[in-house]
mmCIF file of C-alpha atoms and ligand atoms in Angstrom:
data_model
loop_
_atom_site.group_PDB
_atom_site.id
_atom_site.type_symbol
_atom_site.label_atom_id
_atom_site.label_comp_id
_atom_site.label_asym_id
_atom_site.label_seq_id
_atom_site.Cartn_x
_atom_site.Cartn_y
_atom_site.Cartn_z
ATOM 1 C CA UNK Z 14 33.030 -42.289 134.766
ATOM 2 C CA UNK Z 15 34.514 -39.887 131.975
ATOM 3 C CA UNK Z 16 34.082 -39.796 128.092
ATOM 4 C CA UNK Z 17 37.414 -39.032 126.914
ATOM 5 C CA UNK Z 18 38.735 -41.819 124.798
ATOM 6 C CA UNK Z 19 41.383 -43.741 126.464
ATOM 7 C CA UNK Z 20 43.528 -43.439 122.957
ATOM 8 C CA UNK Z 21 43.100 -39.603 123.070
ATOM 9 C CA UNK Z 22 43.740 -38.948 126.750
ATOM 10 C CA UNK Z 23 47.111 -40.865 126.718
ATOM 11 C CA UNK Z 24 47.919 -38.200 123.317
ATOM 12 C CA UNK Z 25 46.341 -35.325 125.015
ATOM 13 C CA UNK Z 26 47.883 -35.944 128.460
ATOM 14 C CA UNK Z 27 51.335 -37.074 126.756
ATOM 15 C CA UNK Z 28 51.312 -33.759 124.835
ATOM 16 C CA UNK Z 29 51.041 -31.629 127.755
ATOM 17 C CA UNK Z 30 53.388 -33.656 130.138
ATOM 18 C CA UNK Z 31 55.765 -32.566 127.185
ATOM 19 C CA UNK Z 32 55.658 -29.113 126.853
ATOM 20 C CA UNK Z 33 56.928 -26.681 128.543
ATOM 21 C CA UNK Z 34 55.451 -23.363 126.912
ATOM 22 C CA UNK Z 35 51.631 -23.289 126.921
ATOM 23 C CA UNK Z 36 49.003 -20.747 125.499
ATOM 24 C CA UNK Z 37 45.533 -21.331 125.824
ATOM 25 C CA UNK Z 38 43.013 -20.089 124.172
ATOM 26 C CA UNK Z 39 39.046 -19.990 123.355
ATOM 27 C CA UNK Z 40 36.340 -17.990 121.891
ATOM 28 C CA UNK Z 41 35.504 -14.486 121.215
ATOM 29 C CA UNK Z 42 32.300 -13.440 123.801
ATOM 30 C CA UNK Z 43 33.654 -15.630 125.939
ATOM 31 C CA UNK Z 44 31.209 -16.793 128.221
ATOM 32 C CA UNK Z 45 31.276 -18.744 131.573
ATOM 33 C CA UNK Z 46 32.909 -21.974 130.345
ATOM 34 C CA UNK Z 47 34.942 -20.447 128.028
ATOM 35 C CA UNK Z 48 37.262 -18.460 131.063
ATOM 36 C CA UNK Z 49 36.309 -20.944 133.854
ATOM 37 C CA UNK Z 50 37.648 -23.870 131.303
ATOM 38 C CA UNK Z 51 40.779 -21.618 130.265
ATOM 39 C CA UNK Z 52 41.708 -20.454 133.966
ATOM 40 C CA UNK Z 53 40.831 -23.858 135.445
ATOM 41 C CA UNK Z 54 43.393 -25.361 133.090
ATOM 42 C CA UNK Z 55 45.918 -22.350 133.241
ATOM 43 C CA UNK Z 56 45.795 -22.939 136.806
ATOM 44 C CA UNK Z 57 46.611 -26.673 136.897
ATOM 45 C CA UNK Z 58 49.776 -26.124 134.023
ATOM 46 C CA UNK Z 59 50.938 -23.719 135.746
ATOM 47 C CA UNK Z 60 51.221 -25.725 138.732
ATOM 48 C CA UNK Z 61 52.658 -28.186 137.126
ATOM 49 C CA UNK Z 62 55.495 -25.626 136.479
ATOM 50 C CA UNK Z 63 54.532 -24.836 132.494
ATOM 51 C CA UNK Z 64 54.544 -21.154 130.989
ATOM 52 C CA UNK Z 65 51.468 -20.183 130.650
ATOM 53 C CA UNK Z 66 49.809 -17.615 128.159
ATOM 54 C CA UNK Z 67 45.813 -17.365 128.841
ATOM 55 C CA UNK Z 68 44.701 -15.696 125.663
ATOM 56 C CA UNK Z 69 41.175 -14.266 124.898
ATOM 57 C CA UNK Z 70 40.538 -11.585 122.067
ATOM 58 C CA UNK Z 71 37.986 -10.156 124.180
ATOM 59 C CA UNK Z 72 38.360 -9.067 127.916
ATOM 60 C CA UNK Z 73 36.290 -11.005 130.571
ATOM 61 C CA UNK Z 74 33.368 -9.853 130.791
ATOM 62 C CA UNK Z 75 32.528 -8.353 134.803
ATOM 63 C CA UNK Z 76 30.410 -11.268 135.846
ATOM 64 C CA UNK Z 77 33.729 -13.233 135.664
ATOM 65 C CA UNK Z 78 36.184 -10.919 137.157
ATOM 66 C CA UNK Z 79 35.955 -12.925 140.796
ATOM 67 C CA UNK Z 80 36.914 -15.961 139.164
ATOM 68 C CA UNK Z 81 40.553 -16.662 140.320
ATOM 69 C CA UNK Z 82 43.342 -16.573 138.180
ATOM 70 C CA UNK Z 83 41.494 -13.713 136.256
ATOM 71 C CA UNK Z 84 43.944 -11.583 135.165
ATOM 72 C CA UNK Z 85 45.840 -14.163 133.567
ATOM 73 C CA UNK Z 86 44.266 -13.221 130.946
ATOM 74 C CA UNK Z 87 45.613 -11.043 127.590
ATOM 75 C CA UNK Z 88 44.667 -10.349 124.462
ATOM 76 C CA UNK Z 89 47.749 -10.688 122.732
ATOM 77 C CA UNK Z 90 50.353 -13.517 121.418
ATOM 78 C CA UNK Z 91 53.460 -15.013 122.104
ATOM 79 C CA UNK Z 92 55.499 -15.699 119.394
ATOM 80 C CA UNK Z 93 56.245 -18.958 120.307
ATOM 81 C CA UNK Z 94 55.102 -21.996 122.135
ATOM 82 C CA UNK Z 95 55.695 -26.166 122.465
ATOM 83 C CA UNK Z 96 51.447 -26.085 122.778
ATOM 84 C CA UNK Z 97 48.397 -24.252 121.784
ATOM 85 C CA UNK Z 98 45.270 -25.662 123.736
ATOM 86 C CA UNK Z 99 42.034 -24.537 122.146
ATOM 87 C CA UNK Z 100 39.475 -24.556 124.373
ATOM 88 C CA UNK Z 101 35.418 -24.474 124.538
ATOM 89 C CA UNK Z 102 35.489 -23.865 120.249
ATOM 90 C CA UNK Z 103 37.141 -26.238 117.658
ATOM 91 C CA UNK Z 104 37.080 -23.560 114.992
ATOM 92 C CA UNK Z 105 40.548 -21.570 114.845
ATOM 93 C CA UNK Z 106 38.084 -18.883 113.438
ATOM 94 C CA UNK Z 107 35.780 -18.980 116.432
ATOM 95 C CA UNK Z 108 38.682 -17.362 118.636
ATOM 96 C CA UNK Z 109 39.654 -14.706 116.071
ATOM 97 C CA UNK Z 110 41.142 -13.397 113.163
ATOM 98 C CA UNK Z 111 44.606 -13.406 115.212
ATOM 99 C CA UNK Z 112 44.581 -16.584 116.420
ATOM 100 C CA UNK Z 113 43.834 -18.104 112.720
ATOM 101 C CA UNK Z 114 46.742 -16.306 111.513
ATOM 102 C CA UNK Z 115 49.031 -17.180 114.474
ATOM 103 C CA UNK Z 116 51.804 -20.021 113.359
ATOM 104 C CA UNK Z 117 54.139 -19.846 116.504
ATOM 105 C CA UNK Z 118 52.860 -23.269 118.598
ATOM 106 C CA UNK Z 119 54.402 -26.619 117.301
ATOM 107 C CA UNK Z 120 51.473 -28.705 118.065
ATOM 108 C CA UNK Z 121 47.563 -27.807 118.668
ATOM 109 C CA UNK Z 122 45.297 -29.661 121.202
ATOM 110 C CA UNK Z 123 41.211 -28.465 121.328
ATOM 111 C CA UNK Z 124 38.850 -29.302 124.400
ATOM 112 C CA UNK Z 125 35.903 -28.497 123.328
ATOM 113 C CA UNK Z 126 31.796 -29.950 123.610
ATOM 114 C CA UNK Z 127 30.406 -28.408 120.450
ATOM 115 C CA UNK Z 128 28.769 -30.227 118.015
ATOM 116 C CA UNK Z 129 31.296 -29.813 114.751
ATOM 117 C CA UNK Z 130 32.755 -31.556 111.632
ATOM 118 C CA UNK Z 131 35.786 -29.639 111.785
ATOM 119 C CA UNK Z 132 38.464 -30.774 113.714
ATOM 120 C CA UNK Z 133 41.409 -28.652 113.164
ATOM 121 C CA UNK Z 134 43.537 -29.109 115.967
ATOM 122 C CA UNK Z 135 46.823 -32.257 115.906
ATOM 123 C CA UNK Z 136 44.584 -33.854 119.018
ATOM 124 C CA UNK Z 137 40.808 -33.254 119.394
ATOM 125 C CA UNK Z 138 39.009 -34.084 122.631
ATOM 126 C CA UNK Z 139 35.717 -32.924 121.472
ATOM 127 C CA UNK Z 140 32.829 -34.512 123.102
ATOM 128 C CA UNK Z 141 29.668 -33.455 122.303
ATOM 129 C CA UNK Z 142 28.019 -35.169 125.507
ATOM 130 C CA UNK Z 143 29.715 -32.956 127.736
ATOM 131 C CA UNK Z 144 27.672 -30.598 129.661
ATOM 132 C CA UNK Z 145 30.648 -27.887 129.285
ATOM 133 C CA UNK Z 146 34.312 -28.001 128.094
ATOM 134 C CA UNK Z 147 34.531 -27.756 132.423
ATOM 135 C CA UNK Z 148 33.709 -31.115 132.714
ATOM 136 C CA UNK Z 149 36.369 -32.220 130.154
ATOM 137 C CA UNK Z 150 38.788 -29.931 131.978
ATOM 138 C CA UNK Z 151 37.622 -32.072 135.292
ATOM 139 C CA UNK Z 152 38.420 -35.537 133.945
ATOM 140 C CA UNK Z 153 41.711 -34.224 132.667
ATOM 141 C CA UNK Z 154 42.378 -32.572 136.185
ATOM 142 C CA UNK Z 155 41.930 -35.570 138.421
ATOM 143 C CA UNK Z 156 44.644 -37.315 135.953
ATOM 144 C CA UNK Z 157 46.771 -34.332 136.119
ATOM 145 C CA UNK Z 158 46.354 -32.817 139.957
ATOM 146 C CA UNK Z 159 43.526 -35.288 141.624
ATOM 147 C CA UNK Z 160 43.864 -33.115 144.735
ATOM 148 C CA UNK Z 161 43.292 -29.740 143.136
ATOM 149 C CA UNK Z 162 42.242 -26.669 145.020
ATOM 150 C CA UNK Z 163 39.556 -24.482 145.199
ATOM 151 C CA UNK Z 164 41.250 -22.047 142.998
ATOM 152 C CA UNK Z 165 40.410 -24.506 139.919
ATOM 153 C CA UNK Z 166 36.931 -25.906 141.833
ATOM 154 C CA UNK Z 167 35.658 -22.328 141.515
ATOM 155 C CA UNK Z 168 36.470 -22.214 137.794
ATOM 156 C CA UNK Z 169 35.156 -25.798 136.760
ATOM 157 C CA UNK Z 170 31.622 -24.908 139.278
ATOM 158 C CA UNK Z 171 31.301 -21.722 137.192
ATOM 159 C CA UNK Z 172 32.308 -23.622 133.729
ATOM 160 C CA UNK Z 173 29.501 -26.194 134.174
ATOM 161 C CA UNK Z 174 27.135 -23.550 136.197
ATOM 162 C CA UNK Z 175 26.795 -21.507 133.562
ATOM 163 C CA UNK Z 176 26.805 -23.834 130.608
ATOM 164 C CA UNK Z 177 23.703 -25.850 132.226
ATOM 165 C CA UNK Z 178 21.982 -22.850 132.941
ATOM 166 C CA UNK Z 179 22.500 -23.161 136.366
ATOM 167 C CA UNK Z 180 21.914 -26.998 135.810
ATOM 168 C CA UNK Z 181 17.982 -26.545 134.243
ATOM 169 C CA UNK Z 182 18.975 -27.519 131.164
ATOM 170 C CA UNK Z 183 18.684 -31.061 129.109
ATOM 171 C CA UNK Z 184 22.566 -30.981 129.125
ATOM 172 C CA UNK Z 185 22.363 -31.311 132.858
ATOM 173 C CA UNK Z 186 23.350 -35.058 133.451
ATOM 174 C CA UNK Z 187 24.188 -37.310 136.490
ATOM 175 C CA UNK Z 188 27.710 -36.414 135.850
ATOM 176 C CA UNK Z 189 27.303 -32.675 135.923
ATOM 177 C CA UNK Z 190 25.759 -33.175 139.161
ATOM 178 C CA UNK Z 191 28.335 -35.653 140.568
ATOM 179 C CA UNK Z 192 31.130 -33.307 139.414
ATOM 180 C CA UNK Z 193 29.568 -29.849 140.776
ATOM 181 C CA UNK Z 194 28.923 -32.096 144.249
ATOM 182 C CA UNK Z 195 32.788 -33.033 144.003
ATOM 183 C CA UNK Z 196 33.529 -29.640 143.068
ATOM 184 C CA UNK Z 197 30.799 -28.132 146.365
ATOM 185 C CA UNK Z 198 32.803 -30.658 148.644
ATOM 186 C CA UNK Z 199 36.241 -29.197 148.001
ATOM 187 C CA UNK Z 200 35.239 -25.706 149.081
ATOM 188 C CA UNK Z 201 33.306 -24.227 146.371
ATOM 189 C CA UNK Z 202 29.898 -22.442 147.967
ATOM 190 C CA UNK Z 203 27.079 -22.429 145.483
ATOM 191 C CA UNK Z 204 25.395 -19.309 147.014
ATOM 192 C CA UNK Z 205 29.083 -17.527 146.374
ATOM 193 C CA UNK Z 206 29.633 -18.118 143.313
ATOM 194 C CA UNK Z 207 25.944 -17.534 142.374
ATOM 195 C CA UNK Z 208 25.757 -13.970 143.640
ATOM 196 C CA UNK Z 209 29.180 -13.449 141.546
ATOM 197 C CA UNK Z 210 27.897 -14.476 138.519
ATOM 198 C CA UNK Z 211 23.928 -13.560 138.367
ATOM 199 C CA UNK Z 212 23.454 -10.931 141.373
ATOM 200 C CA UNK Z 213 25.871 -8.525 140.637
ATOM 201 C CA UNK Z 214 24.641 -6.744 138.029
ATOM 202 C CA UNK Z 215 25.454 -2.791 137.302
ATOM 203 C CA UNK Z 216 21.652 -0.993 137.151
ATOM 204 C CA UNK Z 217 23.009 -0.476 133.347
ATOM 205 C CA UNK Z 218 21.650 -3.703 132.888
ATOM 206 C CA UNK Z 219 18.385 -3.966 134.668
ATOM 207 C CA UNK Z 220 17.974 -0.597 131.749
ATOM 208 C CA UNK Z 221 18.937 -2.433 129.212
ATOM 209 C CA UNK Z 222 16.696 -5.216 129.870
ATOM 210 C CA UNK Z 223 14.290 -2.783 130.210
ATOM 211 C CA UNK Z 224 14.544 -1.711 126.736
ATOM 212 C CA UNK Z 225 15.102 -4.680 124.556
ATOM 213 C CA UNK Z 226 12.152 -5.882 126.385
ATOM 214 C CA UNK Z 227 10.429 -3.343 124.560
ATOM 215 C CA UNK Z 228 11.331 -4.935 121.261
ATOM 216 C CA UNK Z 229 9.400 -7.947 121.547
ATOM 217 C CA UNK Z 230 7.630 -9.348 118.379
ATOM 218 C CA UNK Z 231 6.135 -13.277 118.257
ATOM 219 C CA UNK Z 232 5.807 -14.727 115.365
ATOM 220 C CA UNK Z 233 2.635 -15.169 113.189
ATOM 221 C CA UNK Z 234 2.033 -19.275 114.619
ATOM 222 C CA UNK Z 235 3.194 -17.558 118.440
ATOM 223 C CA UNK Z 236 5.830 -20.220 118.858
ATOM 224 C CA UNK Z 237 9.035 -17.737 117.839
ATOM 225 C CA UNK Z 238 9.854 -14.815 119.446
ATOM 226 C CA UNK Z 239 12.509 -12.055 119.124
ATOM 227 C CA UNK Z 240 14.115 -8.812 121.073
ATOM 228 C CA UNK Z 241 16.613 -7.138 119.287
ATOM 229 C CA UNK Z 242 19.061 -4.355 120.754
ATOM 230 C CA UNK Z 243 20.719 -1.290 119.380
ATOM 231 C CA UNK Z 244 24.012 0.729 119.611
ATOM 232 C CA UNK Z 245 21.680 3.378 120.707
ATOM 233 C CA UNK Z 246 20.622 1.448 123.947
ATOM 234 C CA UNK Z 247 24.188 0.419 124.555
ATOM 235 C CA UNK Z 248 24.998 4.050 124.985
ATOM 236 C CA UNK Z 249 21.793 5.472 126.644
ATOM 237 C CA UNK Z 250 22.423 3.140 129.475
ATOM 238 C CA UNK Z 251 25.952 3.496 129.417
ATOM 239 C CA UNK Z 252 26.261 -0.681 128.609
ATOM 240 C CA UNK Z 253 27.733 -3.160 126.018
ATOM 241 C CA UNK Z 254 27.461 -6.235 124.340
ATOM 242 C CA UNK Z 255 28.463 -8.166 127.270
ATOM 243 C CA UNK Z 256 25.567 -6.752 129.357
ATOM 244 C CA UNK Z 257 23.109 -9.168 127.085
ATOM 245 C CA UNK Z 258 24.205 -12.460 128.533
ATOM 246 C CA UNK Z 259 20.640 -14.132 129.013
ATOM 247 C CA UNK Z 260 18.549 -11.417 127.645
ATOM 248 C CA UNK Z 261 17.115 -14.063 125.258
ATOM 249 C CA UNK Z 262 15.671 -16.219 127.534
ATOM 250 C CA UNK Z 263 13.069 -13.955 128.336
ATOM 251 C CA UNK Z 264 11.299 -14.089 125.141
ATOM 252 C CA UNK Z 265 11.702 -18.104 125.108
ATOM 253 C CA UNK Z 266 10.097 -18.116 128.461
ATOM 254 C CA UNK Z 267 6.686 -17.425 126.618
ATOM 255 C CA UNK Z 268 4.124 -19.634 126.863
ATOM 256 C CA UNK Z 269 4.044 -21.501 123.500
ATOM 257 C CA UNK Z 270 7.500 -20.239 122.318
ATOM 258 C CA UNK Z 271 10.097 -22.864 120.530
ATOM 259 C CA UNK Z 272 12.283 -20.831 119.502
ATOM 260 C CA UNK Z 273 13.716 -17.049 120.386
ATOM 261 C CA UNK Z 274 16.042 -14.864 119.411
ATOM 262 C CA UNK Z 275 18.171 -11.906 119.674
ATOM 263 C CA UNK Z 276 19.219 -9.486 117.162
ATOM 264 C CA UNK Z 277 22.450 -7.672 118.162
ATOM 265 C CA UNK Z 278 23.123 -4.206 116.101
ATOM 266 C CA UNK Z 279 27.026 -5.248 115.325
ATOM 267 C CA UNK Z 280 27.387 -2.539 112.367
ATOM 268 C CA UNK Z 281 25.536 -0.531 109.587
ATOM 269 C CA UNK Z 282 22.527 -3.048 108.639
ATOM 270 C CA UNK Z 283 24.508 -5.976 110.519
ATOM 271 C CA UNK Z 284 23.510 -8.213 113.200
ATOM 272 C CA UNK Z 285 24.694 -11.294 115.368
ATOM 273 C CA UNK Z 286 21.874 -13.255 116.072
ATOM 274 C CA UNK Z 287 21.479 -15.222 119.297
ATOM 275 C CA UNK Z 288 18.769 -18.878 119.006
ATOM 276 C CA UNK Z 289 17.617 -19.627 122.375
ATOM 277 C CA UNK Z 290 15.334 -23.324 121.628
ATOM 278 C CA UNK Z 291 13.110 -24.954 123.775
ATOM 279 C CA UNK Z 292 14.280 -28.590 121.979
ATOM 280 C CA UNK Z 293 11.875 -29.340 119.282
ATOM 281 C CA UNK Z 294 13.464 -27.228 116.828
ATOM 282 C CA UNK Z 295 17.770 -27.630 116.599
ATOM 283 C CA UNK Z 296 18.508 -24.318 116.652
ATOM 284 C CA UNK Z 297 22.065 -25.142 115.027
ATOM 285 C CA UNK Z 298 20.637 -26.604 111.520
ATOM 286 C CA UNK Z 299 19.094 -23.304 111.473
ATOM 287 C CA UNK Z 300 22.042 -20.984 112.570
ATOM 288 C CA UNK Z 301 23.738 -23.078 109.854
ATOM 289 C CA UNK Z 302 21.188 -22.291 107.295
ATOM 290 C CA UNK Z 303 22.888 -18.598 108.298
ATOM 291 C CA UNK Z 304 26.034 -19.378 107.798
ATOM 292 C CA UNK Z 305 26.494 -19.558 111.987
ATOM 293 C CA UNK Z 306 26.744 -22.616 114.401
ATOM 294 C CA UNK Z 307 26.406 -23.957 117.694
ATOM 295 C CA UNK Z 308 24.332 -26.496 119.574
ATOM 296 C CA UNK Z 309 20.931 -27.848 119.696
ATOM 297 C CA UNK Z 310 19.532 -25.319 121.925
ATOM 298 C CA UNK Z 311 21.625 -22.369 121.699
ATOM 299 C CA UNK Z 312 23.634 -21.599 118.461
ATOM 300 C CA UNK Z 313 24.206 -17.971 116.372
ATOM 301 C CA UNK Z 314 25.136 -16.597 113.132
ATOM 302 C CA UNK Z 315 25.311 -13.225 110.922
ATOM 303 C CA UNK Z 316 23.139 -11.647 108.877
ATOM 304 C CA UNK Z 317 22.960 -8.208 107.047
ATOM 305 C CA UNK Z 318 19.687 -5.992 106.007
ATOM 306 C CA UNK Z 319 17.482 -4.026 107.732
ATOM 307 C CA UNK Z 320 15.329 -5.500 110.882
ATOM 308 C CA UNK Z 321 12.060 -5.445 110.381
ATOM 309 C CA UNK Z 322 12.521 -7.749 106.765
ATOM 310 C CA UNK Z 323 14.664 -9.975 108.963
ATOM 311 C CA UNK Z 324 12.741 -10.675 111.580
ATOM 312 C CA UNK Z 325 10.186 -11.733 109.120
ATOM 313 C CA UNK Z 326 12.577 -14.101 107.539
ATOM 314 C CA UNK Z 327 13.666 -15.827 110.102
ATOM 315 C CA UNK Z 328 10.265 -15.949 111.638
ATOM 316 C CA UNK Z 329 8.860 -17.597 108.625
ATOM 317 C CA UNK Z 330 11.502 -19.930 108.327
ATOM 318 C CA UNK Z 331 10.870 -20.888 112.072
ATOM 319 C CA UNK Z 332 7.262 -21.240 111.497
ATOM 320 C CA UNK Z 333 8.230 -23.450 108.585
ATOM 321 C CA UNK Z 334 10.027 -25.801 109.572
ATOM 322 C CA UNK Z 335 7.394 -26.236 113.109
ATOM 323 C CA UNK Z 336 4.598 -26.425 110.528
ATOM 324 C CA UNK Z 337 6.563 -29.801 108.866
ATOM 325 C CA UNK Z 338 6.896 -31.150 111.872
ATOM 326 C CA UNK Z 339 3.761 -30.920 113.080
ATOM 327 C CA UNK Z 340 2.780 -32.158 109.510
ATOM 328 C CA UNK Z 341 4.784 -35.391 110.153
HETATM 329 MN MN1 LIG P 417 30.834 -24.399 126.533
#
């Protein structure tokens, strides 16, 4: 078992053996295997006897705050350290303007599962096959700490949890399984971490829901679908960007849906659109056409102008690009 490269394990494990001052740290949003990834491996440096800085740009968002190790986190840097570890993004840009501008680590390693020609970092472990950056985490742990706790269990169960969709998803392989069963028979309890993470929601977001449910358009050929949400609805329910974790997966639950998405008001006439796909159409290629990224299924991007017109553009664009398949 494991798909880290013998060649790059020996560099990655070599490098961290070495150093003695460590900051990790991973995307903005961060999501499930973004902190369980980062506090997983915090958690194993540290007991290795390392300094560790856990860095995120954004604070965790509440779903996460049981996780242990949780306020490791800050949201500034250091000004120096022996190693930077990049985790769950292999973009310097996907963790923030401060991190891309930050020069104080002597050498860069990124764990990461995202599909990317960019690798930026001195040693990449970036494996696309991974079900999360958790499971990469995991293979590095059992070199590192074979007998870890249930401290770091409960952050690689939540990693690869969340990251499979509670393990629904086509990412969901034999290993995710076999890790998450090594993982349940160290201590972690499924039903535990579950109400953590899914059923303990504020009634701000059951609102919410409520309302960008509201917004839902299908496309012309009924196989896209979009919600979109407002500053205004943040505020009438007294909520946040962080509150629409999984909002998009209602509208791909339709019947006949490929692909959905989410339009997030991030400014005047801007918005961060979310691409929730069903598999037939790579949702990256198209967040790319956008200027965004991500993987097959899930992926995001940018865009500027007024809703309505670009709904319709992306829509048609969707509908496109289904019609040539179902041309071939
Ligand atoms: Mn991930």
């Amino acid at each position: 078992m494991g798909m880290i490269g013998a060649d790059n394990k020996a560099l990655a494990l070599d490098a961290v053996r070495k150093a003695k001052t460590v900051v990790i740290a991973s995307h903005i949003d961060p999501d499930g295997d973004a902190i369980g990834s980062s506090l997983a491996w915090a958690l194993i440096l540290k007991k290795m006897g390392k300094d560790v800085i856990v860095y995120n740009r954004n604070a965790v968002p509440y779903s996460y705050e049981f996780l242990p190790g949780a306020d490791l986190f800050v949201d500034h840097l250091p000004e120096t350290c022996d190693l930077l570890c990049l985790l769950d993004c292999s973009e310097f840009e996907r963790a923030g303007k401060e991190l891309v501008a930050w020069r104080g680590y002597d050498q860069s390693l990124c764990i990461d599962h995202h599909l990317t020609a960019d690798l930026a970092a001195d040693i990449n472990l970036v494996y696309s096959q991974a079900c999360a950056t958790g499971e990469l985490i995991y293979e590095l742990a059992l070199c590192l700490d074979p007998g870890f706790k249930l401290d770091v269990a409960v952050n690689l169960y939540t990693a690869i949890l969340t990251d499979t969709g509670s393990f629904r998803y086509s990412n969901s392989t034999p290993s995710s399984f076999a890790i998450a069963g090594d993982l349940v028979a160290r201590g972690v309890e499924p039903w535990g971490v579950t109400q953590q993470v899914y059923e303990s929601q504020p009634v701000g977001r059951i609102k919410l829901a409520g309302r960008v449910l509201e917004t839902l358009r299908i496309s012309a050929s009924g196989k896209a679908a979009s919600v979109w949400v407002t500053q205004k609805m943040f505020d009438e329910t007294g909520t946040n960007s962080e509150y629409t974790d999984g909002l998009v997966n209602y509208p791909r639950s339709i019947a006949g849906v490929e692909v959905a998405f989410m339009a997030r008001e991030t400014g005047l006439k801007e918005y961060k659109l979310s691409f929730r796909s069903r598999g037939m159409v790579n949702v990256a290629a198209l967040a790319a056409e956008f200027g965004g990224g991500g993987h097959h299924n899930a992926a995001g991007c940018r865009l500027q102008g007024s809703l309505p017109q670009l709904i319709d553009q992306v829509f048609a664009i969707i509908d496109n690009s289904l019609q040539e398949a179902d041309s071939r």
